[in-house]
Amino acid sequence: QAQLVESGGGLVKPGGSLRLSCEASGFTFSDYYMSWVRQAPGKGLEWLSYISSVGVTTYYVDSVEGRFTISRDNSKNSLFLQMNNLRADDTAVYYCARDREAYGAPYWYFDLWGRGTLVTVSS
Amino acid sequence: QSVLTQPPSVSGAPGQRVTISCTGSNSNIGAGYDVHWYQQLPGTSPKLLIFGNTNRPSGVPDRFSGSKSGTSASLAITGLQAEDEADYYCQSFDSSRDGYVFGSGTKVTVL
């Protein structure tokens, strides 16, 4: 059964750093683009970043560009998000999600989501 | 500010039909990019409900249906059930942002 499990969330002070992980199982991880999506308390979904199936291509939304770095290790079926210079408005549940690749491009929708990990940025 | 606009809430009695609109622009839905829908039950992660405008993944009841026209899309729930009470999000690709964009979300309440 395909599954994504996030970890690494927690309480961090403004300006601090955190590294999130997402472990995949039950499917061929290297066949998928992977993304991070967050949801602030009581708010909607915000897509943050994606990485291509072999990790060559990455993309970020403006709000996290230069502060967050997405990476993956296909040998360990794992996705990562390094978050630096965190701000209070980064407080959210962070989800990893998969998007199948075909002919070098994603399908542009997420067919599997993890349960999420909560990041709280507060002094 | 979400790129795709949805009504904050819709409600209906059990058995009724409700629809949720999703309005975009010429850089996303209007450019021909597909619309997808997710259901988020309280306290859980989002789940894919409709992909490619009209397609249901295996296991999704046929009470849920999607459509798309011009710069908008809609999700319809027929025969509304108590278990359908959740938040629903539309999603597409936006060429000006070169990435995924979500709707603002709609809370469905079963009266």
PDB file of N, CA, C and O in Angstrom, chain A residues 33 35 37 39 43-47 49-50 59-61 95 99 106-116, chain B residues 2 33-34 36 38 40 44-48 51-52 87 89 91-93 96-104:
ATOM      1  N   TYR A  33       7.343  12.961  -9.505  1.00  0.00           N
ATOM      2  CA  TYR A  33       7.673  14.269  -8.983  1.00  0.00           C
ATOM      3  C   TYR A  33       7.135  14.308  -7.552  1.00  0.00           C
ATOM      4  O   TYR A  33       6.117  13.691  -7.238  1.00  0.00           O
ATOM      5  N   SER A  35       6.300  16.994  -4.114  1.00  0.00           N
ATOM      6  CA  SER A  35       6.089  18.378  -3.700  1.00  0.00           C
ATOM      7  C   SER A  35       5.905  18.480  -2.191  1.00  0.00           C
ATOM      8  O   SER A  35       5.593  17.488  -1.521  1.00  0.00           O
ATOM      9  N   VAL A  37       3.523  20.831   0.334  1.00  0.00           N
ATOM     10  CA  VAL A  37       2.348  21.698   0.393  1.00  0.00           C
ATOM     11  C   VAL A  37       2.100  21.988   1.866  1.00  0.00           C
ATOM     12  O   VAL A  37       2.234  21.087   2.697  1.00  0.00           O
ATOM     13  N   GLN A  39      -0.323  24.013   5.059  1.00  0.00           N
ATOM     14  CA  GLN A  39      -1.638  24.513   5.424  1.00  0.00           C
ATOM     15  C   GLN A  39      -1.533  25.193   6.791  1.00  0.00           C
ATOM     16  O   GLN A  39      -1.346  24.517   7.804  1.00  0.00           O
ATOM     17  N   LYS A  43      -6.485  27.626   7.618  1.00  0.00           N
ATOM     18  CA  LYS A  43      -6.374  28.215   6.281  1.00  0.00           C
ATOM     19  C   LYS A  43      -6.363  27.138   5.202  1.00  0.00           C
ATOM     20  O   LYS A  43      -6.487  25.948   5.479  1.00  0.00           O
ATOM     21  N   GLY A  44      -6.224  27.600   3.958  1.00  0.00           N
ATOM     22  CA  GLY A  44      -6.237  26.687   2.825  1.00  0.00           C
ATOM     23  C   GLY A  44      -4.873  26.111   2.502  1.00  0.00           C
ATOM     24  O   GLY A  44      -3.898  26.308   3.232  1.00  0.00           O
ATOM     25  N   LEU A  45      -4.817  25.400   1.384  1.00  0.00           N
ATOM     26  CA  LEU A  45      -3.600  24.729   0.956  1.00  0.00           C
ATOM     27  C   LEU A  45      -2.724  25.669   0.137  1.00  0.00           C
ATOM     28  O   LEU A  45      -3.218  26.430  -0.689  1.00  0.00           O
ATOM     29  N   GLU A  46      -1.427  25.596   0.383  1.00  0.00           N
ATOM     30  CA  GLU A  46      -0.462  26.407  -0.354  1.00  0.00           C
ATOM     31  C   GLU A  46       0.664  25.495  -0.843  1.00  0.00           C
ATOM     32  O   GLU A  46       1.418  24.945  -0.040  1.00  0.00           O
ATOM     33  N   TRP A  47       0.802  25.355  -2.153  1.00  0.00           N
ATOM     34  CA  TRP A  47       1.906  24.584  -2.706  1.00  0.00           C
ATOM     35  C   TRP A  47       3.195  25.394  -2.582  1.00  0.00           C
ATOM     36  O   TRP A  47       3.196  26.598  -2.852  1.00  0.00           O
ATOM     37  N   SER A  49       6.788  23.863  -3.251  1.00  0.00           N
ATOM     38  CA  SER A  49       7.962  23.491  -4.024  1.00  0.00           C
ATOM     39  C   SER A  49       7.774  22.116  -4.624  1.00  0.00           C
ATOM     40  O   SER A  49       7.079  21.279  -4.045  1.00  0.00           O
ATOM     41  N   TYR A  50       8.395  21.897  -5.786  1.00  0.00           N
ATOM     42  CA  TYR A  50       8.443  20.546  -6.332  1.00  0.00           C
ATOM     43  C   TYR A  50       9.862  20.198  -6.749  1.00  0.00           C
ATOM     44  O   TYR A  50      10.707  21.067  -6.969  1.00  0.00           O
ATOM     45  N   TYR A  59      11.535  23.763  -8.111  1.00  0.00           N
ATOM     46  CA  TYR A  59      10.846  25.041  -8.273  1.00  0.00           C
ATOM     47  C   TYR A  59      10.235  25.424  -6.943  1.00  0.00           C
ATOM     48  O   TYR A  59       9.818  24.553  -6.179  1.00  0.00           O
ATOM     49  N   TYR A  60      10.179  26.738  -6.678  1.00  0.00           N
ATOM     50  CA  TYR A  60       9.678  27.238  -5.406  1.00  0.00           C
ATOM     51  C   TYR A  60       8.712  28.404  -5.647  1.00  0.00           C
ATOM     52  O   TYR A  60       8.882  29.178  -6.588  1.00  0.00           O
ATOM     53  N   VAL A  61       7.764  28.560  -4.731  1.00  0.00           N
ATOM     54  CA  VAL A  61       6.954  29.770  -4.778  1.00  0.00           C
ATOM     55  C   VAL A  61       7.774  30.911  -4.198  1.00  0.00           C
ATOM     56  O   VAL A  61       8.732  30.692  -3.436  1.00  0.00           O
ATOM     57  N   TYR A  95       2.762  19.065   4.296  1.00  0.00           N
ATOM     58  CA  TYR A  95       2.468  17.779   3.674  1.00  0.00           C
ATOM     59  C   TYR A  95       3.442  17.517   2.529  1.00  0.00           C
ATOM     60  O   TYR A  95       3.780  18.442   1.778  1.00  0.00           O
ATOM     61  N   ASP A  99       3.223  13.269  -7.462  1.00  0.00           N
ATOM     62  CA  ASP A  99       2.616  13.557  -8.760  1.00  0.00           C
ATOM     63  C   ASP A  99       3.345  12.700  -9.778  1.00  0.00           C
ATOM     64  O   ASP A  99       4.560  12.861  -9.987  1.00  0.00           O
ATOM     65  N   PRO A 106       5.275  16.177 -15.055  1.00  0.00           N
ATOM     66  CA  PRO A 106       4.279  15.670 -14.109  1.00  0.00           C
ATOM     67  C   PRO A 106       2.868  15.794 -14.677  1.00  0.00           C
ATOM     68  O   PRO A 106       2.650  16.486 -15.658  1.00  0.00           O
ATOM     69  N   TYR A 107       1.934  15.118 -14.045  1.00  0.00           N
ATOM     70  CA  TYR A 107       0.530  15.220 -14.433  1.00  0.00           C
ATOM     71  C   TYR A 107      -0.123  16.481 -13.846  1.00  0.00           C
ATOM     72  O   TYR A 107      -1.229  16.817 -14.207  1.00  0.00           O
ATOM     73  N   TRP A 108       0.559  17.130 -12.932  1.00  0.00           N
ATOM     74  CA  TRP A 108       0.111  18.354 -12.302  1.00  0.00           C
ATOM     75  C   TRP A 108      -1.082  18.169 -11.376  1.00  0.00           C
ATOM     76  O   TRP A 108      -1.907  19.073 -11.229  1.00  0.00           O
ATOM     77  N   TYR A 109      -1.140  17.002 -10.741  1.00  0.00           N
ATOM     78  CA  TYR A 109      -2.056  16.846  -9.617  1.00  0.00           C
ATOM     79  C   TYR A 109      -1.458  15.818  -8.674  1.00  0.00           C
ATOM     80  O   TYR A 109      -0.579  15.042  -9.030  1.00  0.00           O
ATOM     81  N   PHE A 110      -1.947  15.821  -7.424  1.00  0.00           N
ATOM     82  CA  PHE A 110      -1.389  14.965  -6.378  1.00  0.00           C
ATOM     83  C   PHE A 110      -2.325  13.798  -6.104  1.00  0.00           C
ATOM     84  O   PHE A 110      -3.463  14.000  -5.675  1.00  0.00           O
ATOM     85  N   ASP A 111      -1.834  12.596  -6.315  1.00  0.00           N
ATOM     86  CA  ASP A 111      -2.689  11.433  -6.099  1.00  0.00           C
ATOM     87  C   ASP A 111      -2.437  10.743  -4.765  1.00  0.00           C
ATOM     88  O   ASP A 111      -3.110   9.769  -4.437  1.00  0.00           O
ATOM     89  N   LEU A 112      -1.462  11.247  -4.007  1.00  0.00           N
ATOM     90  CA  LEU A 112      -1.202  10.677  -2.692  1.00  0.00           C
ATOM     91  C   LEU A 112      -0.593  11.750  -1.813  1.00  0.00           C
ATOM     92  O   LEU A 112       0.331  12.450  -2.240  1.00  0.00           O
ATOM     93  N   TRP A 113      -1.093  11.853  -0.593  1.00  0.00           N
ATOM     94  CA  TRP A 113      -0.614  12.822   0.378  1.00  0.00           C
ATOM     95  C   TRP A 113      -0.195  12.095   1.648  1.00  0.00           C
ATOM     96  O   TRP A 113      -0.759  11.059   2.000  1.00  0.00           O
ATOM     97  N   GLY A 114       0.771  12.673   2.352  1.00  0.00           N
ATOM     98  CA  GLY A 114       1.098  12.177   3.673  1.00  0.00           C
ATOM     99  C   GLY A 114       0.143  12.766   4.703  1.00  0.00           C
ATOM    100  O   GLY A 114      -0.755  13.542   4.374  1.00  0.00           O
ATOM    101  N   ARG A 115       0.361  12.394   5.971  1.00  0.00           N
ATOM    102  CA  ARG A 115      -0.492  12.898   7.050  1.00  0.00           C
ATOM    103  C   ARG A 115      -0.081  14.289   7.518  1.00  0.00           C
ATOM    104  O   ARG A 115      -0.850  14.969   8.193  1.00  0.00           O
ATOM    105  N   GLY A 116       1.124  14.680   7.190  1.00  0.00           N
ATOM    106  CA  GLY A 116       1.584  16.006   7.546  1.00  0.00           C
ATOM    107  C   GLY A 116       2.392  16.041   8.833  1.00  0.00           C
ATOM    108  O   GLY A 116       2.294  15.145   9.678  1.00  0.00           O
TER     109      GLY A 116
ATOM    110  N   SER B   2      -5.743  33.309  -2.724  1.00  0.00           N
ATOM    111  CA  SER B   2      -5.639  32.151  -3.603  1.00  0.00           C
ATOM    112  C   SER B   2      -5.825  32.566  -5.056  1.00  0.00           C
ATOM    113  O   SER B   2      -6.558  33.506  -5.360  1.00  0.00           O
ATOM    114  N   TYR B  33      -5.624  24.239 -18.901  1.00  0.00           N
ATOM    115  CA  TYR B  33      -5.070  23.292 -17.923  1.00  0.00           C
ATOM    116  C   TYR B  33      -6.186  22.615 -17.141  1.00  0.00           C
ATOM    117  O   TYR B  33      -7.225  23.223 -16.839  1.00  0.00           O
ATOM    118  N   ASP B  34      -5.948  21.357 -16.829  1.00  0.00           N
ATOM    119  CA  ASP B  34      -6.960  20.570 -16.133  1.00  0.00           C
ATOM    120  C   ASP B  34      -7.199  21.074 -14.719  1.00  0.00           C
ATOM    121  O   ASP B  34      -6.327  21.672 -14.092  1.00  0.00           O
ATOM    122  N   HIS B  36      -8.465  19.803 -10.850  1.00  0.00           N
ATOM    123  CA  HIS B  36      -8.533  18.624  -9.987  1.00  0.00           C
ATOM    124  C   HIS B  36      -9.157  19.055  -8.670  1.00  0.00           C
ATOM    125  O   HIS B  36      -9.071  20.230  -8.276  1.00  0.00           O
ATOM    126  N   TYR B  38      -9.921  18.031  -4.435  1.00  0.00           N
ATOM    127  CA  TYR B  38      -9.515  17.278  -3.251  1.00  0.00           C
ATOM    128  C   TYR B  38     -10.561  17.458  -2.158  1.00  0.00           C
ATOM    129  O   TYR B  38     -11.162  18.523  -2.014  1.00  0.00           O
ATOM    130  N   GLN B  40     -10.959  17.211   1.981  1.00  0.00           N
ATOM    131  CA  GLN B  40     -10.223  17.144   3.238  1.00  0.00           C
ATOM    132  C   GLN B  40     -11.223  17.002   4.371  1.00  0.00           C
ATOM    133  O   GLN B  40     -11.861  17.979   4.770  1.00  0.00           O
ATOM    134  N   THR B  44      -7.848  15.531   8.826  1.00  0.00           N
ATOM    135  CA  THR B  44      -7.103  14.602   7.973  1.00  0.00           C
ATOM    136  C   THR B  44      -6.399  15.356   6.848  1.00  0.00           C
ATOM    137  O   THR B  44      -6.606  16.555   6.658  1.00  0.00           O
ATOM    138  N   SER B  45      -5.592  14.628   6.085  1.00  0.00           N
ATOM    139  CA  SER B  45      -4.904  15.227   4.948  1.00  0.00           C
ATOM    140  C   SER B  45      -5.819  15.204   3.721  1.00  0.00           C
ATOM    141  O   SER B  45      -6.788  14.435   3.681  1.00  0.00           O
ATOM    142  N   PRO B  46      -5.536  16.031   2.728  1.00  0.00           N
ATOM    143  CA  PRO B  46      -6.362  16.045   1.518  1.00  0.00           C
ATOM    144  C   PRO B  46      -6.311  14.710   0.788  1.00  0.00           C
ATOM    145  O   PRO B  46      -5.315  13.982   0.849  1.00  0.00           O
ATOM    146  N   LYS B  47      -7.402  14.427   0.107  1.00  0.00           N
ATOM    147  CA  LYS B  47      -7.514  13.193  -0.680  1.00  0.00           C
ATOM    148  C   LYS B  47      -8.007  13.570  -2.077  1.00  0.00           C
ATOM    149  O   LYS B  47      -8.920  14.379  -2.225  1.00  0.00           O
ATOM    150  N   LEU B  48      -7.375  12.987  -3.096  1.00  0.00           N
ATOM    151  CA  LEU B  48      -7.785  13.276  -4.474  1.00  0.00           C
ATOM    152  C   LEU B  48      -9.199  12.766  -4.725  1.00  0.00           C
ATOM    153  O   LEU B  48      -9.489  11.595  -4.481  1.00  0.00           O
ATOM    154  N   PHE B  51      -9.793  14.058 -10.861  1.00  0.00           N
ATOM    155  CA  PHE B  51      -8.611  14.483 -11.603  1.00  0.00           C
ATOM    156  C   PHE B  51      -8.962  14.648 -13.073  1.00  0.00           C
ATOM    157  O   PHE B  51      -9.904  14.021 -13.575  1.00  0.00           O
ATOM    158  N   GLY B  52      -8.208  15.497 -13.747  1.00  0.00           N
ATOM    159  CA  GLY B  52      -8.466  15.717 -15.168  1.00  0.00           C
ATOM    160  C   GLY B  52      -9.878  16.199 -15.448  1.00  0.00           C
ATOM    161  O   GLY B  52     -10.515  15.759 -16.398  1.00  0.00           O
ATOM    162  N   ASP B  87     -13.925  19.962   3.817  1.00  0.00           N
ATOM    163  CA  ASP B  87     -13.443  21.063   2.993  1.00  0.00           C
ATOM    164  C   ASP B  87     -13.049  20.515   1.632  1.00  0.00           C
ATOM    165  O   ASP B  87     -12.458  19.430   1.538  1.00  0.00           O
ATOM    166  N   TYR B  89     -11.189  21.472  -2.152  1.00  0.00           N
ATOM    167  CA  TYR B  89     -10.267  22.389  -2.819  1.00  0.00           C
ATOM    168  C   TYR B  89     -10.143  22.035  -4.297  1.00  0.00           C
ATOM    169  O   TYR B  89      -9.968  20.859  -4.635  1.00  0.00           O
ATOM    170  N   GLN B  91      -7.792  22.642  -7.816  1.00  0.00           N
ATOM    171  CA  GLN B  91      -6.351  22.833  -8.065  1.00  0.00           C
ATOM    172  C   GLN B  91      -6.085  22.738  -9.557  1.00  0.00           C
ATOM    173  O   GLN B  91      -6.738  21.966 -10.273  1.00  0.00           O
ATOM    174  N   SER B  92      -5.134  23.532 -10.024  1.00  0.00           N
ATOM    175  CA  SER B  92      -4.768  23.487 -11.433  1.00  0.00           C
ATOM    176  C   SER B  92      -3.291  23.865 -11.559  1.00  0.00           C
ATOM    177  O   SER B  92      -2.590  24.019 -10.545  1.00  0.00           O
ATOM    178  N   PHE B  93      -2.842  23.994 -12.784  1.00  0.00           N
ATOM    179  CA  PHE B  93      -1.499  24.482 -13.069  1.00  0.00           C
ATOM    180  C   PHE B  93      -1.633  25.915 -13.567  1.00  0.00           C
ATOM    181  O   PHE B  93      -2.583  26.246 -14.286  1.00  0.00           O
ATOM    182  N   SER B  96       1.754  31.345 -15.369  1.00  0.00           N
ATOM    183  CA  SER B  96       2.476  32.545 -14.931  1.00  0.00           C
ATOM    184  C   SER B  96       3.270  32.280 -13.666  1.00  0.00           C
ATOM    185  O   SER B  96       4.232  32.988 -13.375  1.00  0.00           O
ATOM    186  N   ARG B  97       2.888  31.279 -12.922  1.00  0.00           N
ATOM    187  CA  ARG B  97       3.597  30.891 -11.705  1.00  0.00           C
ATOM    188  C   ARG B  97       4.428  29.626 -11.912  1.00  0.00           C
ATOM    189  O   ARG B  97       5.209  29.249 -11.061  1.00  0.00           O
ATOM    190  N   ASP B  98       4.213  28.975 -13.033  1.00  0.00           N
ATOM    191  CA  ASP B  98       4.945  27.752 -13.380  1.00  0.00           C
ATOM    192  C   ASP B  98       4.831  26.710 -12.271  1.00  0.00           C
ATOM    193  O   ASP B  98       5.831  26.067 -11.903  1.00  0.00           O
ATOM    194  N   GLY B  99       3.632  26.560 -11.760  1.00  0.00           N
ATOM    195  CA  GLY B  99       3.454  25.571 -10.707  1.00  0.00           C
ATOM    196  C   GLY B  99       1.991  25.344 -10.369  1.00  0.00           C
ATOM    197  O   GLY B  99       1.086  25.831 -11.045  1.00  0.00           O
ATOM    198  N   TYR B 100       1.794  24.570  -9.306  1.00  0.00           N
ATOM    199  CA  TYR B 100       0.450  24.211  -8.858  1.00  0.00           C
ATOM    200  C   TYR B 100      -0.207  25.402  -8.156  1.00  0.00           C
ATOM    201  O   TYR B 100       0.444  26.112  -7.410  1.00  0.00           O
ATOM    202  N   VAL B 101      -1.505  25.565  -8.390  1.00  0.00           N
ATOM    203  CA  VAL B 101      -2.262  26.565  -7.662  1.00  0.00           C
ATOM    204  C   VAL B 101      -3.539  25.921  -7.109  1.00  0.00           C
ATOM    205  O   VAL B 101      -4.120  25.037  -7.749  1.00  0.00           O
ATOM    206  N   PHE B 102      -3.921  26.370  -5.936  1.00  0.00           N
ATOM    207  CA  PHE B 102      -5.099  25.837  -5.265  1.00  0.00           C
ATOM    208  C   PHE B 102      -6.195  26.893  -5.183  1.00  0.00           C
ATOM    209  O   PHE B 102      -5.928  28.092  -5.195  1.00  0.00           O
ATOM    210  N   GLY B 103      -7.424  26.397  -5.039  1.00  0.00           N
ATOM    211  CA  GLY B 103      -8.522  27.276  -4.716  1.00  0.00           C
ATOM    212  C   GLY B 103      -8.495  27.613  -3.234  1.00  0.00           C
ATOM    213  O   GLY B 103      -7.755  27.021  -2.453  1.00  0.00           O
ATOM    214  N   SER B 104      -9.342  28.549  -2.878  1.00  0.00           N
ATOM    215  CA  SER B 104      -9.394  29.038  -1.503  1.00  0.00           C
ATOM    216  C   SER B 104     -10.083  28.065  -0.549  1.00  0.00           C
ATOM    217  O   SER B 104      -9.993  28.213   0.664  1.00  0.00           O
TER     218      SER B 104
END
